[in-house]
JSON list of N, CA and C in Angstrom, two decimals:
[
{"chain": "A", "resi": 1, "resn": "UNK", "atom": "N", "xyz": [74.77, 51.26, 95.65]},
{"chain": "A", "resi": 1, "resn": "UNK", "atom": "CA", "xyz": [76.07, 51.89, 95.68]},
{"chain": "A", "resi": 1, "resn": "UNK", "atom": "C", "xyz": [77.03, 51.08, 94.83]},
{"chain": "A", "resi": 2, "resn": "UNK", "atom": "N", "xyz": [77.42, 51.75, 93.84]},
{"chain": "A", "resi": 2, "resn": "UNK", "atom": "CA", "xyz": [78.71, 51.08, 92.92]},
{"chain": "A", "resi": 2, "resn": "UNK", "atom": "C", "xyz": [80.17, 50.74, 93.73]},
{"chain": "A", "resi": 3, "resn": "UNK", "atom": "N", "xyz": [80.77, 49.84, 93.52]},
{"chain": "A", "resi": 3, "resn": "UNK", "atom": "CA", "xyz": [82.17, 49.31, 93.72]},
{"chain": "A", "resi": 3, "resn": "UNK", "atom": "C", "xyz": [82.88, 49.52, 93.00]},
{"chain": "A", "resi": 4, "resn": "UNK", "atom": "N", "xyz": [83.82, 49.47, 92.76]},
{"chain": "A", "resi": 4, "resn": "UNK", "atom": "CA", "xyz": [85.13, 50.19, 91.89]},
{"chain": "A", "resi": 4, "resn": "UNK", "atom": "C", "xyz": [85.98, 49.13, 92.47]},
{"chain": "A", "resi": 5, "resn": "UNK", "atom": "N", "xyz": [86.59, 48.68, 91.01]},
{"chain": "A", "resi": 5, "resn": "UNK", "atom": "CA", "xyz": [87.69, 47.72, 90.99]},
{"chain": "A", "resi": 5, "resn": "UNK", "atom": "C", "xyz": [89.02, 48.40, 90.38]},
{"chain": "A", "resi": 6, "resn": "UNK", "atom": "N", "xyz": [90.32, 48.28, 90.94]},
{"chain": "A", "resi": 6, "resn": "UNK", "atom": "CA", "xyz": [91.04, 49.17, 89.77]},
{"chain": "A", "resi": 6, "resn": "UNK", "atom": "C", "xyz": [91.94, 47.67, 89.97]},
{"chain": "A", "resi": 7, "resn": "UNK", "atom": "N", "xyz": [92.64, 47.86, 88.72]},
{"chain": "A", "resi": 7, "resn": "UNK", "atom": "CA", "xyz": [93.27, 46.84, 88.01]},
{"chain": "A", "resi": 7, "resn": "UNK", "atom": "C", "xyz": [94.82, 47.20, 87.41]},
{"chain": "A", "resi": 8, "resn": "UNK", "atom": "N", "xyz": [95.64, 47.59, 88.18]},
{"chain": "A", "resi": 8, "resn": "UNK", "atom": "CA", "xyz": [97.38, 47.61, 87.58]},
{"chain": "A", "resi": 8, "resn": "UNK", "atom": "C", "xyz": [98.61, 46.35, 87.58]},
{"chain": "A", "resi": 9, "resn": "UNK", "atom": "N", "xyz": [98.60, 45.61, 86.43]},
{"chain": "A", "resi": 9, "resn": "UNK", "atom": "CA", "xyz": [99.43, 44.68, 86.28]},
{"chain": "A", "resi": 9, "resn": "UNK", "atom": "C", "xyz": [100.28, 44.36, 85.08]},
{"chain": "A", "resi": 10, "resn": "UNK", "atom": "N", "xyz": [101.63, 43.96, 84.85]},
{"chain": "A", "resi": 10, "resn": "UNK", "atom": "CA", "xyz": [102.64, 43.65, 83.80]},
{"chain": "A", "resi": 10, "resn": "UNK", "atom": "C", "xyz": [102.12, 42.52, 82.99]},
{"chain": "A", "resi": 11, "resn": "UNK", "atom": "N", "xyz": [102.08, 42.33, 81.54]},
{"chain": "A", "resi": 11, "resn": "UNK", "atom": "CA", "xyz": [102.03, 41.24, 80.93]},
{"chain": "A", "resi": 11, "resn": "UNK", "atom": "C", "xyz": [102.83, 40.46, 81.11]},
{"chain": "A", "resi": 12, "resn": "UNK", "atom": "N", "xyz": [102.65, 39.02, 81.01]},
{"chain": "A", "resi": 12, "resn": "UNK", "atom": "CA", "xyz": [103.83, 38.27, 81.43]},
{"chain": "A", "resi": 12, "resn": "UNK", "atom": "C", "xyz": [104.37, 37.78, 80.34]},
{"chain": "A", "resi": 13, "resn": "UNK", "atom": "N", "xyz": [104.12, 38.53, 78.82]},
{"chain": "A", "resi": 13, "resn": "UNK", "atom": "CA", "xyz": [105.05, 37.83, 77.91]},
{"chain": "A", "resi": 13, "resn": "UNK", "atom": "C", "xyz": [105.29, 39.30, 77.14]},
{"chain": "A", "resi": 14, "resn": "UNK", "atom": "N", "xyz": [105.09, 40.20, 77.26]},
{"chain": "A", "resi": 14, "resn": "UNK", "atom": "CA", "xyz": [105.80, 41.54, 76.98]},
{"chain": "A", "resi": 14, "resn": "UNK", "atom": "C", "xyz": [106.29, 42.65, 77.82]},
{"chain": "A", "resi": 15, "resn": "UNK", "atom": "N", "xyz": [105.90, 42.26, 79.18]},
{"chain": "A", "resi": 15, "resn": "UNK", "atom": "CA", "xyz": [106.00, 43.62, 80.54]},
{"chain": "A", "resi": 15, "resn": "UNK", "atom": "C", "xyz": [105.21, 44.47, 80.21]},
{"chain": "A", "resi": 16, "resn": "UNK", "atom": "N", "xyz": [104.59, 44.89, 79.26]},
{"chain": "A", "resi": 16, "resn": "UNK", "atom": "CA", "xyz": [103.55, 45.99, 78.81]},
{"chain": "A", "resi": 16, "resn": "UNK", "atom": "C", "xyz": [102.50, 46.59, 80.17]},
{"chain": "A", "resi": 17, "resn": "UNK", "atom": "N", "xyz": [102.69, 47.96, 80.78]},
{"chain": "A", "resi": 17, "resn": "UNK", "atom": "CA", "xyz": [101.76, 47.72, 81.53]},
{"chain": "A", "resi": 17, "resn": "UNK", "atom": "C", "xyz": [100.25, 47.89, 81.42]},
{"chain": "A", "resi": 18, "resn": "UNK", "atom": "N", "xyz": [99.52, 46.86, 82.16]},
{"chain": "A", "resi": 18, "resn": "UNK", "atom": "CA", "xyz": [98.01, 47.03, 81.90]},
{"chain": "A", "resi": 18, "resn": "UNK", "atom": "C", "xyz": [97.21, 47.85, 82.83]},
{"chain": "A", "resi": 19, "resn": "UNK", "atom": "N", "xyz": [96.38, 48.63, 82.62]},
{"chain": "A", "resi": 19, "resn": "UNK", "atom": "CA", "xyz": [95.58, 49.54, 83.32]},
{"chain": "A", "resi": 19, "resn": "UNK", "atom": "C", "xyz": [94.22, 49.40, 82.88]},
{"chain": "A", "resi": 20, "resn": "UNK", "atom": "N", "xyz": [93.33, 49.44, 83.72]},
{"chain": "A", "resi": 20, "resn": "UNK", "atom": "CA", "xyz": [91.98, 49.09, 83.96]},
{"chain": "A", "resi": 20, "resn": "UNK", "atom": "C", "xyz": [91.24, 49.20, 85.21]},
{"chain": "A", "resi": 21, "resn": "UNK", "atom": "N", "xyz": [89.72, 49.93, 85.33]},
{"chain": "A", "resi": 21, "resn": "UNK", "atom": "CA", "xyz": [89.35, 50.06, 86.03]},
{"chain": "A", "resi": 21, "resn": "UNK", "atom": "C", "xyz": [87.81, 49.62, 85.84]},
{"chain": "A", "resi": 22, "resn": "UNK", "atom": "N", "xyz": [86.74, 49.77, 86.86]},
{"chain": "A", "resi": 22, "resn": "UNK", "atom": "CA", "xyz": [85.96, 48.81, 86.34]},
{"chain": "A", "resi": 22, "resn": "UNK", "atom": "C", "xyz": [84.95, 49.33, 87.47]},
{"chain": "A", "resi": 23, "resn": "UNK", "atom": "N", "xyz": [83.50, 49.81, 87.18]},
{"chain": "A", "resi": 23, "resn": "UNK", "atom": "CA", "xyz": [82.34, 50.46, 88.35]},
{"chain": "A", "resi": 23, "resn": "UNK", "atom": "C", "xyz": [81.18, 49.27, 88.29]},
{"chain": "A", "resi": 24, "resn": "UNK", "atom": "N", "xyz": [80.86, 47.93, 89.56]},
{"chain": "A", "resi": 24, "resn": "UNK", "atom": "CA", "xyz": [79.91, 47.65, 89.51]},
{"chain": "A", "resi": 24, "resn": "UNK", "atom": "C", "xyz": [78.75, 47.77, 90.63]},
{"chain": "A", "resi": 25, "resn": "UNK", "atom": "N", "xyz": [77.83, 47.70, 90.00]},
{"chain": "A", "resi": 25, "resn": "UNK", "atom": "CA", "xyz": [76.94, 47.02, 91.36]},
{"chain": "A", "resi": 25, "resn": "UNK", "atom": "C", "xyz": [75.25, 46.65, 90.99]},
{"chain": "A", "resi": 26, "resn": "UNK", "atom": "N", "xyz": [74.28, 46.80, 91.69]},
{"chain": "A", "resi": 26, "resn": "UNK", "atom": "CA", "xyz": [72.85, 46.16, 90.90]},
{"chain": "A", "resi": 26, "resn": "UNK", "atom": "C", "xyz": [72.68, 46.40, 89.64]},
{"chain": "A", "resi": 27, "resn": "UNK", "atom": "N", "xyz": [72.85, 45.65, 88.85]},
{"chain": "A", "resi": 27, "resn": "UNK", "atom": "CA", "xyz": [71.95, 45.45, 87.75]},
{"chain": "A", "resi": 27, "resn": "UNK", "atom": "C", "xyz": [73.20, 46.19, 86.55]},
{"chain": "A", "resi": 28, "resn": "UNK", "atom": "N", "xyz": [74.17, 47.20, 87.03]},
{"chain": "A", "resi": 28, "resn": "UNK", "atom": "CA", "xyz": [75.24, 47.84, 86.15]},
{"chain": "A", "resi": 28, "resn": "UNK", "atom": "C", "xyz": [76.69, 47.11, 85.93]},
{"chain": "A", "resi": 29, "resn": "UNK", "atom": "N", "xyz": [77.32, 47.48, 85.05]},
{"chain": "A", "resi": 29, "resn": "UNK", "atom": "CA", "xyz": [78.79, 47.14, 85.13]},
{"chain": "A", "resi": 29, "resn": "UNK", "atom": "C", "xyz": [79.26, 48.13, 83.87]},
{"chain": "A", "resi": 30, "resn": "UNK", "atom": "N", "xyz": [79.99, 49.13, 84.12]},
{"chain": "A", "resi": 30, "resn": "UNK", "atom": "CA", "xyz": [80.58, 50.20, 83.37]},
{"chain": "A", "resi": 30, "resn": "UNK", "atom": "C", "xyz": [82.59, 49.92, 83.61]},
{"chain": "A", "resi": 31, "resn": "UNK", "atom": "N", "xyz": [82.97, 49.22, 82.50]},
{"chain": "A", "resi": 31, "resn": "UNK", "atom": "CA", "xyz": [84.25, 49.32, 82.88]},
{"chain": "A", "resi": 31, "resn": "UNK", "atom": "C", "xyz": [85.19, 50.85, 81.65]},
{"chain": "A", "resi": 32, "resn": "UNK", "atom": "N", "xyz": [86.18, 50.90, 82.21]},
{"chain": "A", "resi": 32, "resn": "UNK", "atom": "CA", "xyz": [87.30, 51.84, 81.63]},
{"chain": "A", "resi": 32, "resn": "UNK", "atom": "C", "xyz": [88.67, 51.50, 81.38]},
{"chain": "A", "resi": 33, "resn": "UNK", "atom": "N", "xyz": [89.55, 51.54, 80.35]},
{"chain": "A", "resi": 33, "resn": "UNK", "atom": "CA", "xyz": [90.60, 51.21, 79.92]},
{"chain": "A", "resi": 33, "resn": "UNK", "atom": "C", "xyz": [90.29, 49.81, 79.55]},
{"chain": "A", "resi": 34, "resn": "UNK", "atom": "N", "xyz": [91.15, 48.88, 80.02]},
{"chain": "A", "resi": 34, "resn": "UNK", "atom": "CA", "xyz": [91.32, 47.86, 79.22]},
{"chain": "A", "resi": 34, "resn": "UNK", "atom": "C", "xyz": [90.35, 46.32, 80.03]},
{"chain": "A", "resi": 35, "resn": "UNK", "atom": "N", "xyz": [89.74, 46.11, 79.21]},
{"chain": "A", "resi": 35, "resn": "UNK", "atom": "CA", "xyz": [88.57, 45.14, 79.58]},
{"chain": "A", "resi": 35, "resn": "UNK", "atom": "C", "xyz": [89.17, 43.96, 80.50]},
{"chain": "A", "resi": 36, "resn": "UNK", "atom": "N", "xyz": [88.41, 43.76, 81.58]},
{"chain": "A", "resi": 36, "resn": "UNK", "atom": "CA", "xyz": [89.03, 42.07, 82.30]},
{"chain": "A", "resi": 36, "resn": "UNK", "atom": "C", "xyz": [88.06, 41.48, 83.01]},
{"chain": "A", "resi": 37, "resn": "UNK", "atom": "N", "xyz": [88.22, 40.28, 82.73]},
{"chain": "A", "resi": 37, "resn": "UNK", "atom": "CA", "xyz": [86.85, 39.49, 84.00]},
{"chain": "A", "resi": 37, "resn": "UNK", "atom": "C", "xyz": [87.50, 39.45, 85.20]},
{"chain": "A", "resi": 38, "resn": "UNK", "atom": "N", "xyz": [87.20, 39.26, 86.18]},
{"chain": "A", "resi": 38, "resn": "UNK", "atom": "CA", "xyz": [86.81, 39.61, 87.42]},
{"chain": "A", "resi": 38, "resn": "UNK", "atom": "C", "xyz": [86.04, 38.37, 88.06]},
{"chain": "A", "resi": 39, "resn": "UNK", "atom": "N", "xyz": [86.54, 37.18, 88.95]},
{"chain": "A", "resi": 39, "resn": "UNK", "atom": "CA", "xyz": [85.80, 36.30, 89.27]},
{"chain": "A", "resi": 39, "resn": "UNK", "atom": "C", "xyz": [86.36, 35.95, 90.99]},
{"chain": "A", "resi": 40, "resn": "UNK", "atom": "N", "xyz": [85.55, 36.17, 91.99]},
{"chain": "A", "resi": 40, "resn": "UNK", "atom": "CA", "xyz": [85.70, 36.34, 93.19]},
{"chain": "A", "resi": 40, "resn": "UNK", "atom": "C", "xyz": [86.10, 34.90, 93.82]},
{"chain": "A", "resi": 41, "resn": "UNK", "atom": "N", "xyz": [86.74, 34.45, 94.71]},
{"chain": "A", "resi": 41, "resn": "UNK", "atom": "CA", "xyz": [87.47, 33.42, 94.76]},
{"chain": "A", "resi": 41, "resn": "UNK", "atom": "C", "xyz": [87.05, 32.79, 96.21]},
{"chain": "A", "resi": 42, "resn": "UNK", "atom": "N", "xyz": [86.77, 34.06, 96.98]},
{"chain": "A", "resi": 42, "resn": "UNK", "atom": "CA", "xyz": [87.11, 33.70, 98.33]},
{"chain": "A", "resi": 42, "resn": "UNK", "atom": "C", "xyz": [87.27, 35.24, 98.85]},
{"chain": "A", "resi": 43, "resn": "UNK", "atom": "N", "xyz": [87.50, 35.23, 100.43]},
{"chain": "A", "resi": 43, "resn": "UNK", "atom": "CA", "xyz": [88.03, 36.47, 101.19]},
{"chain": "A", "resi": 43, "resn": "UNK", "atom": "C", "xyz": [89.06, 36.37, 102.09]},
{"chain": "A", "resi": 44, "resn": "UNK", "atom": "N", "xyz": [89.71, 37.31, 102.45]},
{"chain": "A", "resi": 44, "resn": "UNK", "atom": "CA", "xyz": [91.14, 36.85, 103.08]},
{"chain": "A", "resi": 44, "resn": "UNK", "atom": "C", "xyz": [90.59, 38.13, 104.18]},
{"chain": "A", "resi": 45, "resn": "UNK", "atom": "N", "xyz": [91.15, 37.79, 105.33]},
{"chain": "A", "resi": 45, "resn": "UNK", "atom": "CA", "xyz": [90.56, 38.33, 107.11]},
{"chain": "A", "resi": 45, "resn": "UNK", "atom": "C", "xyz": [92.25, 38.58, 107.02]},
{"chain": "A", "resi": 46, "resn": "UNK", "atom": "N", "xyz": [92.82, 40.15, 106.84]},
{"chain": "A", "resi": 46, "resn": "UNK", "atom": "CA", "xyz": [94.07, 40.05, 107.95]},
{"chain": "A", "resi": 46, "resn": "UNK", "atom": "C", "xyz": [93.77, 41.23, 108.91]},
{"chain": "A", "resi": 47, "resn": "UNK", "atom": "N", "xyz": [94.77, 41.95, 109.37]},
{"chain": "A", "resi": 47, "resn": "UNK", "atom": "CA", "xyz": [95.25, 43.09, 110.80]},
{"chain": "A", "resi": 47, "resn": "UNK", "atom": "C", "xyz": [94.72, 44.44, 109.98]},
{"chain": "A", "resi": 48, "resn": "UNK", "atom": "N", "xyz": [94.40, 44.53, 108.51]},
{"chain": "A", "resi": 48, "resn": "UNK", "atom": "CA", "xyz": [94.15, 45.21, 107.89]},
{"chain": "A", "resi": 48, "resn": "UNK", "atom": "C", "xyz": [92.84, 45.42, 107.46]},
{"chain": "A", "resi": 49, "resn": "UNK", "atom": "N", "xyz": [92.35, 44.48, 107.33]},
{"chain": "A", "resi": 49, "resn": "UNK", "atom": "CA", "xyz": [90.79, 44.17, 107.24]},
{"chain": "A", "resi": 49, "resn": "UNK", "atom": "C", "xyz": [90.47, 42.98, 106.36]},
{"chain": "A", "resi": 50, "resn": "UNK", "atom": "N", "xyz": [88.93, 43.23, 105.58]},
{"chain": "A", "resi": 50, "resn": "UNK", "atom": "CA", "xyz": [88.88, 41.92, 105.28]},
{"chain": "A", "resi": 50, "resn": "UNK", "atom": "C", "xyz": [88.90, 42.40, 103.21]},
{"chain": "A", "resi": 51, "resn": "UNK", "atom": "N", "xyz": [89.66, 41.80, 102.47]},
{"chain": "A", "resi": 51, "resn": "UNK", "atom": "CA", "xyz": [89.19, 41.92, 101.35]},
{"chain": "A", "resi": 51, "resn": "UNK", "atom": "C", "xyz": [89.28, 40.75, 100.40]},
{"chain": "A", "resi": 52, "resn": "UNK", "atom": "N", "xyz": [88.87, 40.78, 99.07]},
{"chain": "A", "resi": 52, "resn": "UNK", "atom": "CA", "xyz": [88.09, 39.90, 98.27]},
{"chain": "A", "resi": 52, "resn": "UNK", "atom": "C", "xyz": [89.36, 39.02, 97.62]},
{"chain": "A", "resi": 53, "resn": "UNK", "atom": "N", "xyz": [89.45, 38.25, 97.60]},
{"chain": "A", "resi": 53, "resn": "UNK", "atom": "CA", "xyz": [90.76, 37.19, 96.60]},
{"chain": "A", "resi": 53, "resn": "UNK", "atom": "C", "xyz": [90.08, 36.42, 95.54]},
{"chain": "A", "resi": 54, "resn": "UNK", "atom": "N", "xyz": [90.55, 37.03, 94.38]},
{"chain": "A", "resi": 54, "resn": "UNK", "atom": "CA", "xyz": [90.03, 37.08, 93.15]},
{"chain": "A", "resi": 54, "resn": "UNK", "atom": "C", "xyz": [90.78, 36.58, 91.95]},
{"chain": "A", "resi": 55, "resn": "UNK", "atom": "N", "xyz": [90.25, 35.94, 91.02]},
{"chain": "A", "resi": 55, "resn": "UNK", "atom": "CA", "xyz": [91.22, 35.53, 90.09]},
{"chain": "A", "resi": 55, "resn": "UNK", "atom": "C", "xyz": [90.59, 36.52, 88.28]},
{"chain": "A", "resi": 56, "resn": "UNK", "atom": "N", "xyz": [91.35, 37.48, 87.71]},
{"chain": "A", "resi": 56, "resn": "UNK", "atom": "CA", "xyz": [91.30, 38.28, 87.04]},
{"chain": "A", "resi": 56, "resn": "UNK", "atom": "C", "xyz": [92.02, 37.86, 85.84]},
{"chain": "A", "resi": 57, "resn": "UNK", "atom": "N", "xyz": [91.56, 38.24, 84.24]},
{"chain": "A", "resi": 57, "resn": "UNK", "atom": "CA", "xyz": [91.93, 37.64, 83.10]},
{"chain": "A", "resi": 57, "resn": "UNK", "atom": "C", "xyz": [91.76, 39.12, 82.16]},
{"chain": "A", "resi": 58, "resn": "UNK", "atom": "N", "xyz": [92.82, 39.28, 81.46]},
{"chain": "A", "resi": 58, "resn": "UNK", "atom": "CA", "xyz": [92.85, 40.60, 80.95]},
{"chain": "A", "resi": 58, "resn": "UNK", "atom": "C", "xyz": [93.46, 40.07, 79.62]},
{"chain": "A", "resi": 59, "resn": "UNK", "atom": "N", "xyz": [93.12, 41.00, 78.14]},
{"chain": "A", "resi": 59, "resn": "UNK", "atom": "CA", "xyz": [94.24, 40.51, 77.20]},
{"chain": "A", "resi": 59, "resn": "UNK", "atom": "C", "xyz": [94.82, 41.71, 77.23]},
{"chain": "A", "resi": 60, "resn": "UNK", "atom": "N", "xyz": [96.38, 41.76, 76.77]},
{"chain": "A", "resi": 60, "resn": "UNK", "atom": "CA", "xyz": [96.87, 42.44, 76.67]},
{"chain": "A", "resi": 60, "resn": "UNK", "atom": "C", "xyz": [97.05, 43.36, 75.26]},
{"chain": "A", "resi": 61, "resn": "UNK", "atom": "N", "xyz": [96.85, 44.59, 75.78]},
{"chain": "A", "resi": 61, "resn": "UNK", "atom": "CA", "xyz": [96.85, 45.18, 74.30]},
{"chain": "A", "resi": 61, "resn": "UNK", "atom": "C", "xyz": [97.54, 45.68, 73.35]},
{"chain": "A", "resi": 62, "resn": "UNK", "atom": "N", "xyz": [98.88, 45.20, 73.60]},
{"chain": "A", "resi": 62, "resn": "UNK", "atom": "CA", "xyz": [100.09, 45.30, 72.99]},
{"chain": "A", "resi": 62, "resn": "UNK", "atom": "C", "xyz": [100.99, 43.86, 72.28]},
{"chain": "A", "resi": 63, "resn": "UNK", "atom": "N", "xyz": [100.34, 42.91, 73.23]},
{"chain": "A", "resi": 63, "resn": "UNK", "atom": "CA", "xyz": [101.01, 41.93, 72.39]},
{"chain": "A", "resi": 63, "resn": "UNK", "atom": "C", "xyz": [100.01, 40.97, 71.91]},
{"chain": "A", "resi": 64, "resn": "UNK", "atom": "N", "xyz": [98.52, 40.58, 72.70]},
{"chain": "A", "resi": 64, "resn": "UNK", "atom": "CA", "xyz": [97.59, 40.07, 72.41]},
{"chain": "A", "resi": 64, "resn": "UNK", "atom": "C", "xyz": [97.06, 38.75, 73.15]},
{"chain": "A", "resi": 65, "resn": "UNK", "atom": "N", "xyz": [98.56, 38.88, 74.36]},
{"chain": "A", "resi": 65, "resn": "UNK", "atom": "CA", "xyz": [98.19, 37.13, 75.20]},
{"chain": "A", "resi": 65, "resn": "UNK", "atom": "C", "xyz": [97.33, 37.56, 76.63]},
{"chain": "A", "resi": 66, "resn": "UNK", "atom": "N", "xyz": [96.42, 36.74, 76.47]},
{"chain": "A", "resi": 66, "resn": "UNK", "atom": "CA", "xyz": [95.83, 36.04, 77.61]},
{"chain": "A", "resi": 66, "resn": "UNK", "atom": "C", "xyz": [96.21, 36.62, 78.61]},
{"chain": "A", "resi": 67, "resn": "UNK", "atom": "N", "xyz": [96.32, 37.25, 79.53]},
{"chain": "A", "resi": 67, "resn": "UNK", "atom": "CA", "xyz": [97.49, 36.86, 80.96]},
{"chain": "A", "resi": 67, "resn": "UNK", "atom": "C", "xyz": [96.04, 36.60, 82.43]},
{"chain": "A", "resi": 68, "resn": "UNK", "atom": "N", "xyz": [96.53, 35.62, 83.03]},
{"chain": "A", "resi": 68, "resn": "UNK", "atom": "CA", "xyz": [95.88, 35.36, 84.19]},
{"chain": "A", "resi": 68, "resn": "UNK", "atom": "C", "xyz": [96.72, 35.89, 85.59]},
{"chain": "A", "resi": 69, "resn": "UNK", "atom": "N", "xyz": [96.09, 36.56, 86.40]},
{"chain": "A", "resi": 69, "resn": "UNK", "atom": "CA", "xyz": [96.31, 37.06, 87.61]},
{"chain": "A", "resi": 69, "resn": "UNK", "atom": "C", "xyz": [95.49, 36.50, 89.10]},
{"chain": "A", "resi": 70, "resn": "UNK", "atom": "N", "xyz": [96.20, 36.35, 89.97]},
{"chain": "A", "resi": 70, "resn": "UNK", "atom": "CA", "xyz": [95.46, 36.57, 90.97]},
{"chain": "A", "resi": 70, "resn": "UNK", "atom": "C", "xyz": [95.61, 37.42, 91.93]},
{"chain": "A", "resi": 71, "resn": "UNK", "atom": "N", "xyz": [94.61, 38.33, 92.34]},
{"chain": "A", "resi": 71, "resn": "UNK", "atom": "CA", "xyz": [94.75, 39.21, 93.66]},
{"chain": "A", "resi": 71, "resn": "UNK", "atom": "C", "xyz": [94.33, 39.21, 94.31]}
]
């Protein structure tokens, strides 16, 4: 069964917004819009449930920088 990552965040040296989405799982990885790694960090347990805390690296395709995220 594939996972689906979606990815909405501001550049931090143009505001440009970035959009990206991203289908993995055995042996596949099919992403869409704008390319980003994806590197799992840890998991966070709240009242909501449990999900993944991740640190994500996208370039931006309007101005060309780097930008690092974490979610």
């Amino acid at each position: 069964m594939a996972e689906s990552i979606r990815l909405r965040v501001k550049c931090h040296a143009c505001g440009n917004q970035i959009e990206g989405t991203a289908k993995y799982g055995s042996g596949h990885y099919v992403s869409e819009g704008v390319p980003f790694d994806f590197v799992a960090v840890g998991k966070v347990e709240s009242a909501k449930g449990r999900r993944v805390k991740a640190e994500v690296t996208c370039i931006c395709p309007n101005c060309g920088v780097t930008c690092k995220y974490v979610v």
